């Protein structure tokens, strides 16, 4: 059934407001623990990563910002920012969330802010505070914090002491924020640590954020949960507490698989968006949430995959926006559970692709972004320009 004119209007409104941030690390050659399969067209520098992200935005119109990783993207720190801001502007995008890296250097073997050695905690803190400077210089609002900290064996470290060190460190970071800056605290149940992780779930992240203050919010990475966890319930609770800062979107079958969003379970993504749209309808205003992608692929072509991800996010958000909220609220009031569920199913199974095409055409975007990108010749040119450098890359695990 075609959409009614009221639904079309609601769809256009949803599409006008929805934007999702792309990760710079999604465009460079990355791999698994076991090896890398090199793509000859992959980005070989920060500028190229930004240019590739710009392509995704150019064809989809919904990815105006690019998240960056401090060590991987700004080897010279703040000195790199002006040039890269310009590159971003030339590519039609802006710099987004800044991700400090306190997990890669040798000193972090036993943790960063949770390390028993005060010198290492100091090193980690000073890197994060430098990242706040980078955040300021890049004009980005969000500092996105993920910690690999944890232990592999019972008894290795004091879990309570580490919690205190984290609280202390994160409070200092919070105190350095100014203007509209925020810090988002990500959680993850396991990996790389396999016995305990210092910030293992949303409750731990929530407690730390509460200790820090109003600029600290929880970041939900959809891949960072145990198998049967009800993620949309976490989202609903964080919304109701005004503690939901943002998302890292990806899909998974087993653990933190970082598969294409919606490739395994699109209904899961829909249910998350539904909680947000329902909340928005009730409050009359959208919550301030940073939607970000956290994926990096080495089998699918990176730019094509990211176009697929962006369109899937848009599509599932749009379906959630089309839920008949009035009807749903009435059904819930009467405990009319079958019809309440049907409100969700009705929206989820609506084919929104025609209205997405209409919206794109109204914005001067191609009706089929993936086909248009393929026809543009960008990949062939990238292969020629970057091929030699990429083929020289090391791909072994050990
Ligand atoms: C983690 C997490 C973080 C990302 C690192 C590299 O699993 O998802 O967001 O920055 O990987
Ligand atoms: Mn993540
Ligand atoms: Mn992850």
PDB file of N, CA and C in Angstrom, residues 17 23 41 77 107 141 145 156 175 200 206 256 271 331-332 350 358 375:
ATOM      1  N   UNK A  17      15.837  14.982   9.263  1.00  0.00           N
ATOM      2  CA  UNK A  17      16.543  15.173  10.528  1.00  0.00           C
ATOM      3  C   UNK A  17      17.572  14.075  10.818  1.00  0.00           C
ATOM      4  N   UNK A  23      32.934   6.339  10.643  1.00  0.00           N
ATOM      5  CA  UNK A  23      34.232   6.233  11.297  1.00  0.00           C
ATOM      6  C   UNK A  23      35.363   6.308  10.276  1.00  0.00           C
ATOM      7  N   UNK A  41      42.078  -0.193  -3.224  1.00  0.00           N
ATOM      8  CA  UNK A  41      41.516   1.163  -3.305  1.00  0.00           C
ATOM      9  C   UNK A  41      41.359   1.806  -1.931  1.00  0.00           C
ATOM     10  N   UNK A  77      49.029  15.433  16.520  1.00  0.00           N
ATOM     11  CA  UNK A  77      48.120  16.087  17.463  1.00  0.00           C
ATOM     12  C   UNK A  77      47.438  17.305  16.873  1.00  0.00           C
ATOM     13  N   UNK A 107      52.727   0.607  27.148  1.00  0.00           N
ATOM     14  CA  UNK A 107      52.521   0.881  28.579  1.00  0.00           C
ATOM     15  C   UNK A 107      51.130   0.453  29.056  1.00  0.00           C
ATOM     16  N   UNK A 141      31.975  18.195  18.973  1.00  0.00           N
ATOM     17  CA  UNK A 141      31.288  18.273  20.255  1.00  0.00           C
ATOM     18  C   UNK A 141      31.638  17.105  21.173  1.00  0.00           C
ATOM     19  N   UNK A 145      34.840   7.848  24.401  1.00  0.00           N
ATOM     20  CA  UNK A 145      35.829   7.121  25.211  1.00  0.00           C
ATOM     21  C   UNK A 145      35.536   5.637  25.271  1.00  0.00           C
ATOM     22  N   UNK A 156      43.878 -10.903  39.630  1.00  0.00           N
ATOM     23  CA  UNK A 156      44.967 -10.114  39.028  1.00  0.00           C
ATOM     24  C   UNK A 156      45.042  -8.698  39.586  1.00  0.00           C
ATOM     25  N   UNK A 175      36.121  17.786  33.907  1.00  0.00           N
ATOM     26  CA  UNK A 175      36.413  19.153  34.342  1.00  0.00           C
ATOM     27  C   UNK A 175      37.102  19.964  33.241  1.00  0.00           C
ATOM     28  N   UNK A 200      32.130  -2.669  31.920  1.00  0.00           N
ATOM     29  CA  UNK A 200      31.631  -3.846  31.207  1.00  0.00           C
ATOM     30  C   UNK A 200      30.197  -3.706  30.716  1.00  0.00           C
ATOM     31  N   UNK A 206      27.024   4.180  33.315  1.00  0.00           N
ATOM     32  CA  UNK A 206      26.077   5.142  33.907  1.00  0.00           C
ATOM     33  C   UNK A 206      26.606   5.671  35.243  1.00  0.00           C
ATOM     34  N   UNK A 256      31.396  -9.217  19.349  1.00  0.00           N
ATOM     35  CA  UNK A 256      31.557  -7.869  18.784  1.00  0.00           C
ATOM     36  C   UNK A 256      31.982  -8.025  17.328  1.00  0.00           C
ATOM     37  N   UNK A 271      13.761  -1.796  16.611  1.00  0.00           N
ATOM     38  CA  UNK A 271      13.227  -1.683  17.981  1.00  0.00           C
ATOM     39  C   UNK A 271      13.981  -0.619  18.782  1.00  0.00           C
ATOM     40  N   UNK A 331      -3.432   1.401  22.659  1.00  0.00           N
ATOM     41  CA  UNK A 331      -3.406  -0.064  22.839  1.00  0.00           C
ATOM     42  C   UNK A 331      -2.729  -0.431  24.157  1.00  0.00           C
ATOM     43  N   UNK A 332      -1.620   0.256  24.440  1.00  0.00           N
ATOM     44  CA  UNK A 332      -0.881  -0.053  25.672  1.00  0.00           C
ATOM     45  C   UNK A 332      -1.720   0.255  26.907  1.00  0.00           C
ATOM     46  N   UNK A 350       6.443  -2.077   6.384  1.00  0.00           N
ATOM     47  CA  UNK A 350       6.119  -1.111   5.329  1.00  0.00           C
ATOM     48  C   UNK A 350       7.337  -0.950   4.408  1.00  0.00           C
ATOM     49  N   UNK A 358      11.975   9.130  -3.344  1.00  0.00           N
ATOM     50  CA  UNK A 358      11.330  10.431  -3.562  1.00  0.00           C
ATOM     51  C   UNK A 358      12.087  11.535  -2.811  1.00  0.00           C
ATOM     52  N   UNK A 375      28.993   3.956 -10.686  1.00  0.00           N
ATOM     53  CA  UNK A 375      29.163   4.563 -12.015  1.00  0.00           C
ATOM     54  C   UNK A 375      30.133   5.737 -12.007  1.00  0.00           C
TER      55      UNK A 375
END
